[in-house]
Amino acid sequence: MFLMMDYRDIRVRNATYQLFVELRRAPATQEVADFLRVPFAEVQASWHRLHDEHAIVLNEFKTELRMANPFSAVPSAYRVSARGFWWYANCAWDAFGICAALHADGRIETSCPDCLEPLAIDVQGALPSRTDLLFHCLVPARHWWDDIVFT
């Protein structure tokens, strides 16, 4: 069921992303609350609603951020350099999404999931330096949210 996000949730979501970029890591609930000058419980409730709407992903205990797509709150196989800093992406697709979200050129470092050879892809002017690579999803898109962390 799709529910429309209200102004408070949009404000919390935007602050969460802003802090993710500024801190170069996932912000804690209290950091978002302090940034917005609202109670901790308000951010926590908003994060739960945003999680239910697939706007962010909380950890299994629903206490901390796991993903704010395209950013990963935990180390992953997809490291992205942009604006002189590093972030982790959730998957290959999200790695390109970090450069797009930041409106910046960047470099993606990962490895081939088949042969494990290191891969580096530069992104310049929103275009990848390599066009010979294939992005493959094992899980059909309609099932991504069945287990988004695995997907």
PDB file of C-alpha atoms in Angstrom:
ATOM      1  CA  MET A   1       0.000   0.000   0.000  1.00  0.00           C
ATOM      2  CA  PHE A   2       1.383   3.398  -0.965  1.00  0.00           C
ATOM      3  CA  LEU A   3       0.925   6.241   1.496  1.00  0.00           C
ATOM      4  CA  MET A   4       1.766   9.854   0.788  1.00  0.00           C
ATOM      5  CA  MET A   5       4.648  11.144   2.920  1.00  0.00           C
ATOM      6  CA  ASP A   6       3.808  14.214   4.930  1.00  0.00           C
ATOM      7  CA  TYR A   7       5.948  17.328   5.259  1.00  0.00           C
ATOM      8  CA  ARG A   8       7.607  16.113   8.492  1.00  0.00           C
ATOM      9  CA  ASP A   9       8.721  12.858   6.895  1.00  0.00           C
ATOM     10  CA  ILE A  10      10.041  14.622   3.801  1.00  0.00           C
ATOM     11  CA  ARG A  11      11.938  17.035   6.047  1.00  0.00           C
ATOM     12  CA  VAL A  12      13.457  14.142   8.048  1.00  0.00           C
ATOM     13  CA  ARG A  13      14.313  12.245   4.867  1.00  0.00           C
ATOM     14  CA  ASN A  14      16.015  15.298   3.340  1.00  0.00           C
ATOM     15  CA  ALA A  15      17.968  15.983   6.538  1.00  0.00           C
ATOM     16  CA  THR A  16      19.011  12.329   6.709  1.00  0.00           C
ATOM     17  CA  TYR A  17      20.415  12.489   3.178  1.00  0.00           C
ATOM     18  CA  GLN A  18      22.057  15.864   3.761  1.00  0.00           C
ATOM     19  CA  LEU A  19      23.814  14.570   6.860  1.00  0.00           C
ATOM     20  CA  PHE A  20      24.767  11.317   5.136  1.00  0.00           C
ATOM     21  CA  VAL A  21      26.643  13.369   2.533  1.00  0.00           C
ATOM     22  CA  GLU A  22      28.114  15.899   4.972  1.00  0.00           C
ATOM     23  CA  LEU A  23      29.230  13.326   7.566  1.00  0.00           C
ATOM     24  CA  ARG A  24      30.282  10.800   4.884  1.00  0.00           C
ATOM     25  CA  ARG A  25      28.481   8.128   6.900  1.00  0.00           C
ATOM     26  CA  ALA A  26      24.990   7.341   8.047  1.00  0.00           C
ATOM     27  CA  PRO A  27      23.731   9.800  10.634  1.00  0.00           C
ATOM     28  CA  ALA A  28      22.408   8.552  13.956  1.00  0.00           C
ATOM     29  CA  THR A  29      18.843   9.290  14.951  1.00  0.00           C
ATOM     30  CA  GLN A  30      19.992  11.837  17.528  1.00  0.00           C
ATOM     31  CA  GLU A  31      22.159  13.640  14.965  1.00  0.00           C
ATOM     32  CA  VAL A  32      19.158  14.123  12.683  1.00  0.00           C
ATOM     33  CA  ALA A  33      17.036  15.226  15.648  1.00  0.00           C
ATOM     34  CA  ASP A  34      19.685  17.760  16.716  1.00  0.00           C
ATOM     35  CA  PHE A  35      20.084  19.020  13.141  1.00  0.00           C
ATOM     36  CA  LEU A  36      16.326  19.580  12.802  1.00  0.00           C
ATOM     37  CA  ARG A  37      15.875  20.671  16.423  1.00  0.00           C
ATOM     38  CA  VAL A  38      13.117  18.135  16.977  1.00  0.00           C
ATOM     39  CA  PRO A  39      12.707  15.373  19.568  1.00  0.00           C
ATOM     40  CA  PHE A  40      14.516  12.066  19.065  1.00  0.00           C
ATOM     41  CA  ALA A  41      11.164  10.235  19.068  1.00  0.00           C
ATOM     42  CA  GLU A  42       9.919  12.344  16.142  1.00  0.00           C
ATOM     43  CA  VAL A  43      12.858  11.311  13.956  1.00  0.00           C
ATOM     44  CA  GLN A  44      12.552   7.700  15.070  1.00  0.00           C
ATOM     45  CA  ALA A  45       8.833   7.611  14.211  1.00  0.00           C
ATOM     46  CA  SER A  46       9.512   9.286  10.872  1.00  0.00           C
ATOM     47  CA  TRP A  47      12.286   6.805  10.042  1.00  0.00           C
ATOM     48  CA  HIS A  48       9.865   3.940  10.741  1.00  0.00           C
ATOM     49  CA  ARG A  49       7.286   5.432   8.375  1.00  0.00           C
ATOM     50  CA  LEU A  50       9.970   6.095   5.732  1.00  0.00           C
ATOM     51  CA  HIS A  51      11.191   2.521   6.109  1.00  0.00           C
ATOM     52  CA  ASP A  52       7.650   1.202   5.639  1.00  0.00           C
ATOM     53  CA  GLU A  53       7.375   3.308   2.470  1.00  0.00           C
ATOM     54  CA  HIS A  54      10.737   2.015   1.150  1.00  0.00           C
ATOM     55  CA  ALA A  55      12.208   5.528   1.261  1.00  0.00           C
ATOM     56  CA  ILE A  56      15.025   4.331   3.568  1.00  0.00           C
ATOM     57  CA  VAL A  57      15.989   0.959   5.017  1.00  0.00           C
ATOM     58  CA  LEU A  58      16.528   0.468   8.724  1.00  0.00           C
ATOM     59  CA  ASN A  59      18.582  -2.328  10.252  1.00  0.00           C
ATOM     60  CA  GLU A  60      16.885  -5.522  11.377  1.00  0.00           C
ATOM     61  CA  PHE A  61      16.105  -4.009  14.795  1.00  0.00           C
ATOM     62  CA  LYS A  62      14.743  -0.823  13.155  1.00  0.00           C
ATOM     63  CA  THR A  63      17.045   1.296  15.315  1.00  0.00           C
ATOM     64  CA  GLU A  64      19.621   2.569  12.804  1.00  0.00           C
ATOM     65  CA  LEU A  65      19.933   3.269   9.108  1.00  0.00           C
ATOM     66  CA  ARG A  66      21.024   0.400   6.872  1.00  0.00           C
ATOM     67  CA  MET A  67      20.444   2.141   3.531  1.00  0.00           C
ATOM     68  CA  ALA A  68      19.469   5.532   2.255  1.00  0.00           C
ATOM     69  CA  ASN A  69      19.580   4.549  -1.391  1.00  0.00           C
ATOM     70  CA  PRO A  70      22.004   4.839  -3.071  1.00  0.00           C
ATOM     71  CA  PHE A  71      24.138   5.137   0.086  1.00  0.00           C
ATOM     72  CA  SER A  72      24.956   2.130   2.262  1.00  0.00           C
ATOM     73  CA  ALA A  73      25.395   2.615   5.990  1.00  0.00           C
ATOM     74  CA  VAL A  74      27.624  -0.449   6.166  1.00  0.00           C
ATOM     75  CA  PRO A  75      30.761  -1.337   4.198  1.00  0.00           C
ATOM     76  CA  SER A  76      29.971  -3.060   0.929  1.00  0.00           C
ATOM     77  CA  ALA A  77      31.764  -4.325  -2.162  1.00  0.00           C
ATOM     78  CA  TYR A  78      31.010  -1.014  -3.927  1.00  0.00           C
ATOM     79  CA  ARG A  79      33.176   1.942  -2.956  1.00  0.00           C
ATOM     80  CA  VAL A  80      32.530   5.273  -4.640  1.00  0.00           C
ATOM     81  CA  SER A  81      34.839   8.253  -4.635  1.00  0.00           C
ATOM     82  CA  ALA A  82      33.260  11.616  -5.464  1.00  0.00           C
ATOM     83  CA  ARG A  83      33.912  15.195  -4.373  1.00  0.00           C
ATOM     84  CA  GLY A  84      37.149  13.990  -2.779  1.00  0.00           C
ATOM     85  CA  PHE A  85      35.443  11.590  -0.337  1.00  0.00           C
ATOM     86  CA  TRP A  86      34.405   7.923  -0.201  1.00  0.00           C
ATOM     87  CA  TRP A  87      30.988   6.367   0.324  1.00  0.00           C
ATOM     88  CA  TYR A  88      29.716   2.800   0.103  1.00  0.00           C
ATOM     89  CA  ALA A  89      26.900   1.886  -2.265  1.00  0.00           C
ATOM     90  CA  ASN A  90      24.433  -0.946  -1.776  1.00  0.00           C
ATOM     91  CA  CYS A  91      25.024  -2.468  -5.219  1.00  0.00           C
ATOM     92  CA  ALA A  92      26.508  -1.716  -8.626  1.00  0.00           C
ATOM     93  CA  TRP A  93      23.418   0.219  -9.682  1.00  0.00           C
ATOM     94  CA  ASP A  94      23.543   2.379  -6.545  1.00  0.00           C
ATOM     95  CA  ALA A  95      27.259   3.033  -7.078  1.00  0.00           C
ATOM     96  CA  PHE A  96      26.371   4.997 -10.200  1.00  0.00           C
ATOM     97  CA  GLY A  97      23.502   6.540  -8.237  1.00  0.00           C
ATOM     98  CA  ILE A  98      25.902   8.111  -5.745  1.00  0.00           C
ATOM     99  CA  CYS A  99      27.622  10.061  -8.516  1.00  0.00           C
ATOM    100  CA  ALA A 100      24.210  11.048  -9.884  1.00  0.00           C
ATOM    101  CA  ALA A 101      22.868  12.074  -6.462  1.00  0.00           C
ATOM    102  CA  LEU A 102      25.929  14.222  -5.824  1.00  0.00           C
ATOM    103  CA  HIS A 103      25.930  15.637  -9.384  1.00  0.00           C
ATOM    104  CA  ALA A 104      29.618  14.764  -9.434  1.00  0.00           C
ATOM    105  CA  ASP A 105      32.184  12.815 -11.378  1.00  0.00           C
ATOM    106  CA  GLY A 106      33.529   9.859  -9.480  1.00  0.00           C
ATOM    107  CA  ARG A 107      35.235   6.514  -9.391  1.00  0.00           C
ATOM    108  CA  ILE A 108      33.627   3.204  -8.534  1.00  0.00           C
ATOM    109  CA  GLU A 109      35.829   0.423  -7.180  1.00  0.00           C
ATOM    110  CA  THR A 110      34.519  -3.108  -6.815  1.00  0.00           C
ATOM    111  CA  SER A 111      35.247  -6.593  -8.093  1.00  0.00           C
ATOM    112  CA  CYS A 112      33.620  -8.881 -10.606  1.00  0.00           C
ATOM    113  CA  PRO A 113      31.218 -11.134  -8.680  1.00  0.00           C
ATOM    114  CA  ASP A 114      31.981 -13.939 -11.167  1.00  0.00           C
ATOM    115  CA  CYS A 115      35.800 -13.987 -11.351  1.00  0.00           C
ATOM    116  CA  LEU A 116      36.613 -11.630  -8.424  1.00  0.00           C
ATOM    117  CA  GLU A 117      38.946  -9.506 -10.571  1.00  0.00           C
ATOM    118  CA  PRO A 118      39.119  -5.896  -9.346  1.00  0.00           C
ATOM    119  CA  LEU A 119      37.077  -3.387 -11.345  1.00  0.00           C
ATOM    120  CA  ALA A 120      37.395   0.379 -11.454  1.00  0.00           C
ATOM    121  CA  ILE A 121      34.986   2.530 -13.395  1.00  0.00           C
ATOM    122  CA  ASP A 122      35.354   6.267 -13.707  1.00  0.00           C
ATOM    123  CA  VAL A 123      32.218   8.343 -14.103  1.00  0.00           C
ATOM    124  CA  GLN A 124      32.756  11.577 -16.035  1.00  0.00           C
ATOM    125  CA  GLY A 125      29.912  13.816 -17.113  1.00  0.00           C
ATOM    126  CA  ALA A 126      27.406  11.182 -15.938  1.00  0.00           C
ATOM    127  CA  LEU A 127      28.911   8.569 -18.282  1.00  0.00           C
ATOM    128  CA  PRO A 128      30.866   5.437 -17.296  1.00  0.00           C
ATOM    129  CA  SER A 129      34.408   5.010 -18.622  1.00  0.00           C
ATOM    130  CA  ARG A 130      33.664   1.367 -19.380  1.00  0.00           C
ATOM    131  CA  THR A 131      30.858   0.210 -21.607  1.00  0.00           C
ATOM    132  CA  ASP A 132      31.902  -3.433 -21.840  1.00  0.00           C
ATOM    133  CA  LEU A 133      30.496  -4.438 -18.441  1.00  0.00           C
ATOM    134  CA  LEU A 134      27.141  -6.052 -17.767  1.00  0.00           C
ATOM    135  CA  PHE A 135      24.895  -5.328 -14.789  1.00  0.00           C
ATOM    136  CA  HIS A 136      22.932  -8.434 -13.833  1.00  0.00           C
ATOM    137  CA  CYS A 137      20.299  -8.838 -11.120  1.00  0.00           C
ATOM    138  CA  LEU A 138      19.687 -12.321  -9.785  1.00  0.00           C
ATOM    139  CA  VAL A 139      16.411 -11.216  -8.215  1.00  0.00           C
ATOM    140  CA  PRO A 140      13.622  -9.888 -10.466  1.00  0.00           C
ATOM    141  CA  ALA A 141      12.774  -6.252  -9.719  1.00  0.00           C
ATOM    142  CA  ARG A 142       9.279  -7.143  -8.513  1.00  0.00           C
ATOM    143  CA  HIS A 143      10.897  -9.106  -5.657  1.00  0.00           C
ATOM    144  CA  TRP A 144      13.622  -6.660  -4.592  1.00  0.00           C
ATOM    145  CA  TRP A 145      11.737  -5.488  -1.528  1.00  0.00           C
ATOM    146  CA  ASP A 146      11.079  -9.059  -0.395  1.00  0.00           C
ATOM    147  CA  ASP A 147      14.625  -8.830   1.016  1.00  0.00           C
ATOM    148  CA  ILE A 148      16.231  -5.568  -0.122  1.00  0.00           C
ATOM    149  CA  VAL A 149      19.459  -6.200   1.791  1.00  0.00           C
ATOM    150  CA  PHE A 150      20.051  -9.474  -0.066  1.00  0.00           C
ATOM    151  CA  THR A 151      18.944  -8.022  -3.383  1.00  0.00           C
TER     152      THR A 151
END
